[in-house]
Amino acid sequence: MGISFPEGFLWGAAGSAHQIEGNNVASDLWALESRLPERSGDACDSYHRWPEDLDIVRDLGLGAYRFSVEWARIEPVEGEVSRAQLAHYRRIVDGCLERGLVPVVTLHHFTSPLWFQREGGWLADAAVDRFRRYVRAVLPILDGVPWVCTINEPNMVAMTAKAIKEGRREEGVAGAMAAPDQALADALIAAHRAAREELGAAGLRSGWTIANQNFEAVDGARAERDAWAWPREEQFLEAAKGDDFVGVQAYTRVRIGRDGALPVPDGARRTLMGWEFYPEALADAVRHTARLLPGVPILVTENGVATADDAERVEYTRAALAGLHAAIAEGADVRGYLHWSLLDNYEWGSWAPTFGLVEVDRETFARTVKPSARWLGDVARANAL
Ligand code: IFM
């Protein structure tokens, strides 16, 4: 007998603009990509092929699609809002609704306009006002969107800001990186609050999506773990108190010893990201978030695995979902699960780590649905494992 998920549980797949659309030429990352191992280029050409992507999601039997609106397209030059780009993204929202898919829309997924970065990025005095102005510009196209994510993985944005500025690709897990500049973290939290004010005034439900690192204390290093976790994760979760929902994104765990993050143990099974293969991460992250944010509904906005072996994707996801089911049975208020990612997409400097349920030919952009996608579709249709 299968294990069932709550009635109305949302099943879907996710992606982000820069990673799938292609030619995001007015963004900060585009300008830096020549210093990264690989460029995004045409990416998956989803800027043009999004109807095909939505058809795949619907045909699989999934019920939701998470995508992001690209600030650099909406406002390529400071203060100049492109109506045509707004209309483009509205067509995707409508495309979801017409197919019976629930749109989950992220307003900022790592990339910013190049002008914003050049004017000081999140550390500029005007940063929060600039983000608020962008959110206001996007409001008219969000009608009918039940889940609006303000900023994706603010903890990652904060921790990788320096590397991005220097045109480096951070290797390893986010949770092992240096703590972020606190002024940057504060600015992101203020930007999230400003966005929520605007969205709330328009009657839209919003939250943000946090990279959960599952910090584990090794050899009793609890105090060290707590001190490590606060700047890198907890402060961002804490800032979600009172939000309409919180997005949980989990892939692996990070072990913390007396001197900080420990490397993945020798011989541990790893993914193409070099991360420990650890599907239990999802349940751990959900339990942790539910404990810290009682009363805030949880949406799993990302979970998945970078692997070239599609059977391993099923194995990972099955185990992650079994854990998720257990966390729900214990009382966590989880409303849905969005797999990362729909497509094999651009993994911030490299095309090598394939997270997709669907393969994309890098020359023709032809999509090939993998067995794992059909398996997840079957789970979604049955609403059970
Ligand atoms: O690809 C990223 C995504 O953009 C944000 N969360 C983690 C994913 C895998 O690294």
mmCIF file of C-alpha atoms and ligand atoms in Angstrom:
data_model
loop_
_atom_site.group_PDB
_atom_site.id
_atom_site.type_symbol
_atom_site.label_atom_id
_atom_site.label_comp_id
_atom_site.label_asym_id
_atom_site.label_seq_id
_atom_site.Cartn_x
_atom_site.Cartn_y
_atom_site.Cartn_z
ATOM 1 C CA MET A 1 0.000 0.000 0.000
ATOM 2 C CA GLY A 2 1.283 3.443 -0.894
ATOM 3 C CA ILE A 3 1.768 6.193 1.628
ATOM 4 C CA SER A 4 -0.571 9.052 0.895
ATOM 5 C CA PHE A 5 0.011 12.763 1.080
ATOM 6 C CA PRO A 6 -2.567 15.257 2.377
ATOM 7 C CA GLU A 7 -5.507 16.042 0.142
ATOM 8 C CA GLY A 8 -4.773 18.933 -2.206
ATOM 9 C CA PHE A 9 -1.000 18.470 -1.841
ATOM 10 C CA LEU A 10 0.741 20.373 -4.633
ATOM 11 C CA TRP A 11 3.195 18.476 -6.864
ATOM 12 C CA GLY A 12 5.369 20.311 -9.305
ATOM 13 C CA ALA A 13 8.739 21.131 -10.798
ATOM 14 C CA ALA A 14 10.859 24.260 -10.685
ATOM 15 C CA GLY A 15 13.363 26.334 -12.610
ATOM 16 C CA SER A 16 14.674 29.891 -12.693
ATOM 17 C CA ALA A 17 14.932 32.478 -15.437
ATOM 18 C CA HIS A 18 18.697 32.790 -15.840
ATOM 19 C CA GLN A 19 19.188 29.043 -15.719
ATOM 20 C CA ILE A 20 16.709 28.177 -18.478
ATOM 21 C CA GLU A 21 15.742 31.217 -20.588
ATOM 22 C CA GLY A 22 18.966 32.122 -22.369
ATOM 23 C CA ASN A 23 20.551 35.453 -23.287
ATOM 24 C CA ASN A 24 19.860 37.273 -20.057
ATOM 25 C CA VAL A 25 22.154 39.979 -21.386
ATOM 26 C CA ALA A 26 21.279 42.860 -19.048
ATOM 27 C CA SER A 27 21.997 40.845 -15.898
ATOM 28 C CA ASP A 28 24.993 41.045 -13.611
ATOM 29 C CA LEU A 29 25.851 37.407 -14.078
ATOM 30 C CA TRP A 30 25.890 37.567 -17.878
ATOM 31 C CA ALA A 31 28.615 40.176 -17.601
ATOM 32 C CA LEU A 32 30.692 37.930 -15.349
ATOM 33 C CA GLU A 33 30.234 34.627 -17.091
ATOM 34 C CA SER A 34 33.333 34.932 -19.270
ATOM 35 C CA ARG A 35 35.298 34.352 -16.062
ATOM 36 C CA LEU A 36 33.307 31.225 -15.155
ATOM 37 C CA PRO A 37 34.035 27.748 -16.561
ATOM 38 C CA GLU A 38 30.973 27.834 -18.839
ATOM 39 C CA ARG A 39 28.503 30.490 -20.030
ATOM 40 C CA SER A 40 24.701 30.299 -19.934
ATOM 41 C CA GLY A 41 24.384 31.373 -23.592
ATOM 42 C CA ASP A 42 21.042 30.292 -25.033
ATOM 43 C CA ALA A 43 20.503 28.157 -21.914
ATOM 44 C CA CYS A 44 17.464 25.910 -22.616
ATOM 45 C CA ASP A 45 15.854 28.627 -24.761
ATOM 46 C CA SER A 46 12.869 28.530 -22.424
ATOM 47 C CA TYR A 47 12.364 32.228 -23.113
ATOM 48 C CA HIS A 48 10.784 30.984 -26.364
ATOM 49 C CA ARG A 49 10.018 27.372 -25.504
ATOM 50 C CA TRP A 50 8.126 27.869 -22.226
ATOM 51 C CA PRO A 51 4.819 26.590 -23.714
ATOM 52 C CA GLU A 52 6.550 23.292 -24.457
ATOM 53 C CA ASP A 53 7.908 23.184 -20.891
ATOM 54 C CA LEU A 54 4.451 23.791 -19.456
ATOM 55 C CA ASP A 55 2.957 21.100 -21.687
ATOM 56 C CA ILE A 56 5.511 18.630 -20.315
ATOM 57 C CA VAL A 57 4.663 19.532 -16.708
ATOM 58 C CA ARG A 58 0.939 19.113 -17.375
ATOM 59 C CA ASP A 59 1.327 15.887 -19.371
ATOM 60 C CA LEU A 60 3.412 14.335 -16.606
ATOM 61 C CA GLY A 61 0.512 14.806 -14.218
ATOM 62 C CA LEU A 62 2.190 17.458 -12.097
ATOM 63 C CA GLY A 63 0.063 20.337 -10.861
ATOM 64 C CA ALA A 64 2.455 23.250 -10.337
ATOM 65 C CA TYR A 65 5.278 25.085 -12.081
ATOM 66 C CA ARG A 66 7.755 27.363 -10.326
ATOM 67 C CA PHE A 67 9.544 29.914 -12.468
ATOM 68 C CA SER A 68 11.142 33.296 -11.893
ATOM 69 C CA VAL A 69 10.594 36.731 -13.345
ATOM 70 C CA GLU A 70 13.877 38.319 -14.413
ATOM 71 C CA TRP A 71 14.442 41.792 -12.979
ATOM 72 C CA ALA A 72 17.136 42.488 -15.602
ATOM 73 C CA ARG A 73 14.559 42.015 -18.364
ATOM 74 C CA ILE A 74 11.807 43.996 -16.640
ATOM 75 C CA GLU A 75 14.110 46.899 -15.800
ATOM 76 C CA PRO A 76 17.200 46.612 -18.020
ATOM 77 C CA VAL A 77 18.061 50.252 -17.400
ATOM 78 C CA GLU A 78 17.292 51.896 -14.083
ATOM 79 C CA GLY A 79 13.741 53.254 -14.054
ATOM 80 C CA GLU A 80 12.857 51.978 -17.566
ATOM 81 C CA VAL A 81 10.230 49.281 -17.174
ATOM 82 C CA SER A 82 9.662 47.076 -20.208
ATOM 83 C CA ARG A 83 5.949 46.539 -20.780
ATOM 84 C CA ALA A 84 6.709 43.882 -23.385
ATOM 85 C CA GLN A 85 8.697 41.837 -20.860
ATOM 86 C CA LEU A 86 5.947 42.175 -18.275
ATOM 87 C CA ALA A 87 3.510 40.904 -20.891
ATOM 88 C CA HIS A 88 5.878 38.011 -21.629
ATOM 89 C CA TYR A 89 5.815 36.835 -18.029
ATOM 90 C CA ARG A 90 2.049 37.367 -17.790
ATOM 91 C CA ARG A 91 1.703 35.013 -20.746
ATOM 92 C CA ILE A 92 3.560 32.352 -18.722
ATOM 93 C CA VAL A 93 1.244 32.894 -15.729
ATOM 94 C CA ASP A 94 -1.748 32.582 -18.077
ATOM 95 C CA GLY A 95 -0.130 29.585 -19.748
ATOM 96 C CA CYS A 96 -0.011 27.857 -16.354
ATOM 97 C CA LEU A 97 -3.606 28.740 -15.505
ATOM 98 C CA GLU A 98 -4.897 27.616 -18.907
ATOM 99 C CA ARG A 99 -3.230 24.220 -18.412
ATOM 100 C CA GLY A 100 -4.562 23.849 -14.870
ATOM 101 C CA LEU A 101 -1.095 24.376 -13.373
ATOM 102 C CA VAL A 102 -0.587 26.419 -10.214
ATOM 103 C CA PRO A 103 2.012 29.125 -10.907
ATOM 104 C CA VAL A 104 4.636 29.643 -8.205
ATOM 105 C CA VAL A 105 6.493 32.825 -9.082
ATOM 106 C CA THR A 106 9.868 33.955 -7.745
ATOM 107 C CA LEU A 107 10.702 37.641 -8.111
ATOM 108 C CA HIS A 108 14.455 37.405 -7.583
ATOM 109 C CA HIS A 109 16.422 34.228 -8.242
ATOM 110 C CA PHE A 110 20.111 35.143 -7.783
ATOM 111 C CA THR A 111 20.528 37.525 -10.733
ATOM 112 C CA SER A 112 20.039 41.296 -10.649
ATOM 113 C CA PRO A 113 20.287 43.890 -13.396
ATOM 114 C CA LEU A 114 23.869 44.865 -14.178
ATOM 115 C CA TRP A 115 23.070 48.530 -13.387
ATOM 116 C CA PHE A 116 21.907 47.502 -9.891
ATOM 117 C CA GLN A 117 25.180 45.688 -9.252
ATOM 118 C CA ARG A 118 27.227 48.591 -10.634
ATOM 119 C CA GLU A 119 25.383 50.988 -8.319
ATOM 120 C CA GLY A 120 26.512 48.986 -5.282
ATOM 121 C CA GLY A 121 24.143 45.999 -5.360
ATOM 122 C CA TRP A 122 22.393 45.147 -2.089
ATOM 123 C CA LEU A 123 24.812 47.339 -0.150
ATOM 124 C CA ALA A 124 23.754 50.572 -1.852
ATOM 125 C CA ASP A 125 21.637 52.958 0.268
ATOM 126 C CA ALA A 126 18.926 52.848 -2.383
ATOM 127 C CA ALA A 127 18.936 49.032 -2.800
ATOM 128 C CA VAL A 128 15.744 48.308 -0.874
ATOM 129 C CA ASP A 129 13.846 51.144 -2.593
ATOM 130 C CA ARG A 130 15.062 49.905 -5.952
ATOM 131 C CA PHE A 131 13.805 46.388 -5.212
ATOM 132 C CA ARG A 132 10.484 47.754 -3.912
ATOM 133 C CA ARG A 133 10.042 49.737 -7.131
ATOM 134 C CA TYR A 134 10.680 46.593 -9.185
ATOM 135 C CA VAL A 135 8.164 44.604 -7.119
ATOM 136 C CA ARG A 136 5.579 47.336 -7.692
ATOM 137 C CA ALA A 137 6.208 47.153 -11.421
ATOM 138 C CA VAL A 138 5.591 43.385 -11.393
ATOM 139 C CA LEU A 139 2.400 43.499 -9.269
ATOM 140 C CA PRO A 140 -0.013 43.858 -12.217
ATOM 141 C CA ILE A 141 1.072 40.548 -13.736
ATOM 142 C CA LEU A 142 0.736 38.551 -10.509
ATOM 143 C CA ASP A 143 -3.025 38.438 -10.422
ATOM 144 C CA GLY A 144 -4.085 34.807 -9.809
ATOM 145 C CA VAL A 145 -0.651 33.712 -8.518
ATOM 146 C CA PRO A 146 -1.199 31.994 -5.148
ATOM 147 C CA TRP A 147 2.471 31.654 -4.183
ATOM 148 C CA VAL A 148 4.867 34.564 -4.666
ATOM 149 C CA CYS A 149 8.468 34.047 -3.540
ATOM 150 C CA THR A 150 10.267 37.340 -2.966
ATOM 151 C CA ILE A 151 13.973 36.423 -2.940
ATOM 152 C CA ASN A 152 15.345 32.959 -3.590
ATOM 153 C CA GLU A 153 17.902 31.642 -1.105
ATOM 154 C CA PRO A 154 18.820 34.988 0.439
ATOM 155 C CA ASN A 155 21.407 33.150 2.517
ATOM 156 C CA MET A 156 23.115 31.946 -0.675
ATOM 157 C CA VAL A 157 22.860 35.424 -2.221
ATOM 158 C CA ALA A 158 24.566 36.837 0.851
ATOM 159 C CA MET A 159 27.264 34.174 1.026
ATOM 160 C CA THR A 160 28.174 34.159 -2.651
ATOM 161 C CA ALA A 161 28.071 37.932 -3.232
ATOM 162 C CA LYS A 162 31.821 38.338 -2.937
ATOM 163 C CA ALA A 163 32.637 35.475 -5.283
ATOM 164 C CA ILE A 164 30.142 36.720 -7.856
ATOM 165 C CA LYS A 165 31.664 40.174 -7.776
ATOM 166 C CA GLU A 166 35.089 38.671 -8.340
ATOM 167 C CA GLY A 167 33.796 36.383 -11.115
ATOM 168 C CA ARG A 168 34.519 33.184 -9.227
ATOM 169 C CA ARG A 169 32.323 30.120 -8.901
ATOM 170 C CA GLU A 170 31.975 29.015 -5.275
ATOM 171 C CA GLU A 171 32.627 25.302 -4.984
ATOM 172 C CA GLY A 172 31.298 23.034 -2.268
ATOM 173 C CA VAL A 173 28.150 23.351 -0.199
ATOM 174 C CA ALA A 174 26.777 26.742 0.658
ATOM 175 C CA GLY A 175 26.762 25.928 4.341
ATOM 176 C CA ALA A 176 30.543 25.574 4.412
ATOM 177 C CA MET A 177 31.154 29.051 2.952
ATOM 178 C CA ALA A 178 32.314 32.089 4.897
ATOM 179 C CA ALA A 179 29.611 33.909 6.853
ATOM 180 C CA PRO A 180 28.007 36.747 4.898
ATOM 181 C CA ASP A 181 28.609 40.409 5.397
ATOM 182 C CA GLN A 182 25.927 41.306 7.976
ATOM 183 C CA ALA A 183 25.038 44.563 6.216
ATOM 184 C CA LEU A 184 24.209 42.535 3.126
ATOM 185 C CA ALA A 185 22.072 40.095 5.118
ATOM 186 C CA ASP A 186 20.245 43.036 6.735
ATOM 187 C CA ALA A 187 19.601 44.613 3.332
ATOM 188 C CA LEU A 188 18.131 41.375 1.972
ATOM 189 C CA ILE A 189 15.868 41.024 4.991
ATOM 190 C CA ALA A 190 14.735 44.643 4.568
ATOM 191 C CA ALA A 191 14.142 44.038 0.850
ATOM 192 C CA HIS A 192 12.052 40.957 1.644
ATOM 193 C CA ARG A 193 9.939 42.976 4.100
ATOM 194 C CA ALA A 194 9.471 45.798 1.590
ATOM 195 C CA ALA A 195 8.395 43.302 -1.065
ATOM 196 C CA ARG A 196 5.963 41.635 1.343
ATOM 197 C CA GLU A 197 4.422 44.995 2.153
ATOM 198 C CA GLU A 198 3.776 45.696 -1.516
ATOM 199 C CA LEU A 199 2.503 42.178 -2.247
ATOM 200 C CA GLY A 200 0.331 42.078 0.869
ATOM 201 C CA ALA A 201 -1.261 45.427 -0.018
ATOM 202 C CA ALA A 202 -2.171 43.898 -3.376
ATOM 203 C CA GLY A 203 -3.743 40.888 -1.645
ATOM 204 C CA LEU A 204 -0.972 38.465 -2.651
ATOM 205 C CA ARG A 205 0.467 35.733 -0.415
ATOM 206 C CA SER A 206 4.222 35.771 -0.212
ATOM 207 C CA GLY A 207 7.240 34.301 1.477
ATOM 208 C CA TRP A 208 10.856 33.587 0.727
ATOM 209 C CA THR A 209 12.731 30.400 -0.016
ATOM 210 C CA ILE A 210 15.676 29.456 2.178
ATOM 211 C CA ALA A 211 18.598 27.140 1.400
ATOM 212 C CA ASN A 212 18.397 24.755 4.363
ATOM 213 C CA GLN A 213 21.813 23.356 5.139
ATOM 214 C CA ASN A 214 20.976 20.860 7.891
ATOM 215 C CA PHE A 215 23.887 21.782 10.104
ATOM 216 C CA GLU A 216 24.735 18.784 12.257
ATOM 217 C CA ALA A 217 26.831 19.025 15.407
ATOM 218 C CA VAL A 218 29.632 16.482 15.454
ATOM 219 C CA ASP A 219 31.257 15.358 18.715
ATOM 220 C CA GLY A 220 28.976 17.534 20.816
ATOM 221 C CA ALA A 221 29.845 20.782 19.011
ATOM 222 C CA ARG A 222 26.314 22.144 19.584
ATOM 223 C CA ALA A 223 27.282 25.667 20.548
ATOM 224 C CA GLU A 224 29.637 25.867 17.556
ATOM 225 C CA ARG A 225 26.880 24.540 15.281
ATOM 226 C CA ASP A 226 24.432 27.156 16.549
ATOM 227 C CA ALA A 227 26.966 29.957 16.131
ATOM 228 C CA TRP A 228 27.737 28.712 12.625
ATOM 229 C CA ALA A 229 24.089 28.390 11.614
ATOM 230 C CA TRP A 230 22.870 31.816 12.743
ATOM 231 C CA PRO A 231 24.519 34.050 10.105
ATOM 232 C CA ARG A 232 24.245 31.456 7.335
ATOM 233 C CA GLU A 233 20.668 30.288 7.790
ATOM 234 C CA GLU A 234 18.766 30.957 11.020
ATOM 235 C CA GLN A 235 18.571 34.729 10.713
ATOM 236 C CA PHE A 236 16.850 34.329 7.333
ATOM 237 C CA LEU A 237 14.409 31.751 8.707
ATOM 238 C CA GLU A 238 13.734 33.988 11.695
ATOM 239 C CA ALA A 239 12.889 36.812 9.269
ATOM 240 C CA ALA A 240 10.126 34.606 7.832
ATOM 241 C CA LYS A 241 8.138 34.743 11.102
ATOM 242 C CA GLY A 242 4.609 35.863 10.293
ATOM 243 C CA ASP A 243 5.031 35.324 6.532
ATOM 244 C CA ASP A 244 2.237 33.686 4.530
ATOM 245 C CA PHE A 245 4.490 30.684 3.857
ATOM 246 C CA VAL A 246 8.133 29.715 3.795
ATOM 247 C CA GLY A 247 9.933 27.850 1.031
ATOM 248 C CA VAL A 248 12.143 24.967 2.140
ATOM 249 C CA GLN A 249 14.988 24.025 -0.207
ATOM 250 C CA ALA A 250 17.153 21.123 0.856
ATOM 251 C CA TYR A 251 19.681 18.870 -0.832
ATOM 252 C CA THR A 252 22.274 17.692 1.669
ATOM 253 C CA ARG A 253 23.707 18.241 5.159
ATOM 254 C CA VAL A 254 26.748 20.018 6.547
ATOM 255 C CA ARG A 255 28.537 18.623 9.583
ATOM 256 C CA ILE A 256 29.953 21.120 12.041
ATOM 257 C CA GLY A 257 32.849 20.357 14.382
ATOM 258 C CA ARG A 258 34.653 22.498 16.949
ATOM 259 C CA ASP A 259 36.433 24.424 14.170
ATOM 260 C CA GLY A 260 33.553 24.845 11.780
ATOM 261 C CA ALA A 261 32.360 22.944 8.714
ATOM 262 C CA LEU A 262 33.851 19.496 8.168
ATOM 263 C CA PRO A 263 34.538 18.093 4.714
ATOM 264 C CA VAL A 264 32.308 15.353 3.324
ATOM 265 C CA PRO A 265 33.755 12.164 4.871
ATOM 266 C CA ASP A 266 36.071 10.087 2.675
ATOM 267 C CA GLY A 267 34.170 7.362 0.924
ATOM 268 C CA ALA A 268 30.762 9.022 1.359
ATOM 269 C CA ARG A 269 28.476 8.778 -1.621
ATOM 270 C CA ARG A 270 28.434 12.097 -3.506
ATOM 271 C CA THR A 271 26.355 13.825 -6.152
ATOM 272 C CA LEU A 272 27.688 15.610 -9.250
ATOM 273 C CA MET A 273 27.861 18.766 -7.104
ATOM 274 C CA GLY A 274 30.351 17.016 -4.817
ATOM 275 C CA TRP A 275 27.716 17.175 -2.077
ATOM 276 C CA GLU A 276 26.987 14.204 0.140
ATOM 277 C CA PHE A 277 24.144 12.079 -1.250
ATOM 278 C CA TYR A 278 21.744 12.617 1.647
ATOM 279 C CA PRO A 279 18.025 12.432 0.835
ATOM 280 C CA GLU A 280 17.191 12.669 4.550
ATOM 281 C CA ALA A 281 18.051 16.364 4.142
ATOM 282 C CA LEU A 282 14.496 17.185 3.143
ATOM 283 C CA ALA A 283 12.792 15.791 6.256
ATOM 284 C CA ASP A 284 15.482 17.299 8.486
ATOM 285 C CA ALA A 285 14.999 20.709 6.884
ATOM 286 C CA VAL A 286 11.207 20.550 7.132
ATOM 287 C CA ARG A 287 11.326 19.553 10.805
ATOM 288 C CA HIS A 288 13.825 22.314 11.559
ATOM 289 C CA THR A 289 11.785 24.948 9.742
ATOM 290 C CA ALA A 290 8.503 23.796 11.317
ATOM 291 C CA ARG A 291 10.120 24.047 14.773
ATOM 292 C CA LEU A 292 11.450 27.553 14.168
ATOM 293 C CA LEU A 293 8.359 28.872 12.411
ATOM 294 C CA PRO A 294 5.263 27.437 14.065
ATOM 295 C CA GLY A 295 2.123 28.452 12.217
ATOM 296 C CA VAL A 296 3.904 29.288 8.956
ATOM 297 C CA PRO A 297 2.865 26.884 6.160
ATOM 298 C CA ILE A 298 5.760 25.228 4.348
ATOM 299 C CA LEU A 299 6.103 24.728 0.624
ATOM 300 C CA VAL A 300 9.034 22.603 -0.521
ATOM 301 C CA THR A 301 10.186 24.881 -3.304
ATOM 302 C CA GLU A 302 13.318 22.869 -4.207
ATOM 303 C CA ASN A 303 14.691 19.387 -3.660
ATOM 304 C CA GLY A 304 16.529 17.130 -6.063
ATOM 305 C CA VAL A 305 19.869 15.660 -6.995
ATOM 306 C CA ALA A 306 22.574 16.299 -9.571
ATOM 307 C CA THR A 307 23.231 12.946 -11.172
ATOM 308 C CA ALA A 308 23.891 11.476 -14.599
ATOM 309 C CA ASP A 309 22.123 8.289 -13.489
ATOM 310 C CA ASP A 310 18.389 8.803 -13.696
ATOM 311 C CA ALA A 311 17.680 5.727 -11.555
ATOM 312 C CA GLU A 312 19.658 7.457 -8.811
ATOM 313 C CA ARG A 313 17.329 10.469 -9.150
ATOM 314 C CA VAL A 314 14.353 8.195 -8.455
ATOM 315 C CA GLU A 315 16.165 6.586 -5.535
ATOM 316 C CA TYR A 316 17.024 9.973 -4.012
ATOM 317 C CA THR A 317 13.579 11.456 -4.539
ATOM 318 C CA ARG A 318 11.741 8.399 -3.253
ATOM 319 C CA ALA A 319 13.785 8.505 -0.031
ATOM 320 C CA ALA A 320 13.345 12.281 0.305
ATOM 321 C CA LEU A 321 9.573 11.943 -0.135
ATOM 322 C CA ALA A 322 9.353 9.088 2.385
ATOM 323 C CA GLY A 323 11.069 11.379 4.894
ATOM 324 C CA LEU A 324 8.802 14.256 3.952
ATOM 325 C CA HIS A 325 5.771 12.060 4.534
ATOM 326 C CA ALA A 326 7.051 11.158 8.002
ATOM 327 C CA ALA A 327 7.623 14.833 8.871
ATOM 328 C CA ILE A 328 4.064 15.637 7.759
ATOM 329 C CA ALA A 329 2.717 12.745 9.845
ATOM 330 C CA GLU A 330 4.473 14.281 12.862
ATOM 331 C CA GLY A 331 2.580 17.512 12.281
ATOM 332 C CA ALA A 332 4.599 19.686 9.880
ATOM 333 C CA ASP A 333 2.226 21.786 7.783
ATOM 334 C CA VAL A 334 3.640 21.116 4.304
ATOM 335 C CA ARG A 335 1.516 22.187 1.357
ATOM 336 C CA GLY A 336 3.460 20.840 -1.579
ATOM 337 C CA TYR A 337 6.651 19.552 -3.171
ATOM 338 C CA LEU A 338 8.360 21.150 -6.174
ATOM 339 C CA HIS A 339 11.209 19.154 -7.626
ATOM 340 C CA TRP A 340 14.426 20.881 -8.642
ATOM 341 C CA SER A 341 14.526 20.939 -11.491
ATOM 342 C CA LEU A 342 12.273 20.447 -14.462
ATOM 343 C CA LEU A 343 15.120 20.785 -16.990
ATOM 344 C CA ASP A 344 18.814 20.009 -17.061
ATOM 345 C CA ASN A 345 19.745 23.656 -16.749
ATOM 346 C CA TYR A 346 22.649 26.048 -16.242
ATOM 347 C CA GLU A 347 24.121 25.408 -12.803
ATOM 348 C CA TRP A 348 25.720 28.820 -12.234
ATOM 349 C CA GLY A 349 28.935 28.473 -14.196
ATOM 350 C CA SER A 350 28.636 24.883 -15.350
ATOM 351 C CA TRP A 351 26.381 22.626 -17.385
ATOM 352 C CA ALA A 352 27.797 19.461 -15.830
ATOM 353 C CA PRO A 353 25.566 18.940 -12.768
ATOM 354 C CA THR A 354 22.321 17.646 -14.245
ATOM 355 C CA PHE A 355 19.397 18.114 -11.852
ATOM 356 C CA GLY A 356 16.660 17.754 -14.490
ATOM 357 C CA LEU A 357 13.666 15.503 -14.844
ATOM 358 C CA VAL A 358 13.971 16.390 -18.516
ATOM 359 C CA GLU A 359 17.105 16.355 -20.671
ATOM 360 C CA VAL A 360 17.691 19.260 -23.036
ATOM 361 C CA ASP A 361 19.806 18.922 -26.184
ATOM 362 C CA ARG A 362 22.338 21.752 -25.995
ATOM 363 C CA GLU A 363 22.257 22.307 -29.785
ATOM 364 C CA THR A 364 18.652 21.759 -30.797
ATOM 365 C CA PHE A 365 16.990 22.402 -27.400
ATOM 366 C CA ALA A 366 14.925 19.240 -27.940
ATOM 367 C CA ARG A 367 13.449 18.060 -24.659
ATOM 368 C CA THR A 368 13.557 14.379 -23.660
ATOM 369 C CA VAL A 369 11.487 13.347 -20.675
ATOM 370 C CA LYS A 370 13.448 11.031 -18.360
ATOM 371 C CA PRO A 371 11.947 8.004 -16.570
ATOM 372 C CA SER A 372 12.300 9.877 -13.239
ATOM 373 C CA ALA A 373 9.882 12.510 -14.536
ATOM 374 C CA ARG A 374 7.286 9.861 -15.358
ATOM 375 C CA TRP A 375 7.857 8.266 -11.970
ATOM 376 C CA LEU A 376 7.283 11.617 -10.201
ATOM 377 C CA GLY A 377 4.213 12.210 -12.357
ATOM 378 C CA ASP A 378 2.811 8.851 -11.220
ATOM 379 C CA VAL A 379 3.447 9.787 -7.581
ATOM 380 C CA ALA A 380 1.667 13.075 -8.171
ATOM 381 C CA ARG A 381 -1.360 11.458 -9.845
ATOM 382 C CA ALA A 382 -1.666 8.940 -7.011
ATOM 383 C CA ASN A 383 -0.808 11.590 -4.403
ATOM 384 C CA ALA A 384 1.057 8.718 -2.801
ATOM 385 C CA LEU A 385 4.380 6.952 -2.833
HETATM 386 O O1 IFM B 1 20.402 25.464 -9.170
HETATM 387 C C1 IFM B 1 20.296 25.871 -7.851
HETATM 388 C C2 IFM B 1 19.142 26.846 -7.707
HETATM 389 O O2 IFM B 1 19.303 27.949 -8.539
HETATM 390 C C3 IFM B 1 19.040 27.330 -6.279
HETATM 391 N N1 IFM B 1 19.021 26.229 -5.344
HETATM 392 C C4 IFM B 1 20.000 25.200 -5.489
HETATM 393 C C5 IFM B 1 20.042 24.709 -6.912
HETATM 394 C C6 IFM B 1 21.109 23.614 -7.064
HETATM 395 O O3 IFM B 1 22.363 24.095 -6.744
#
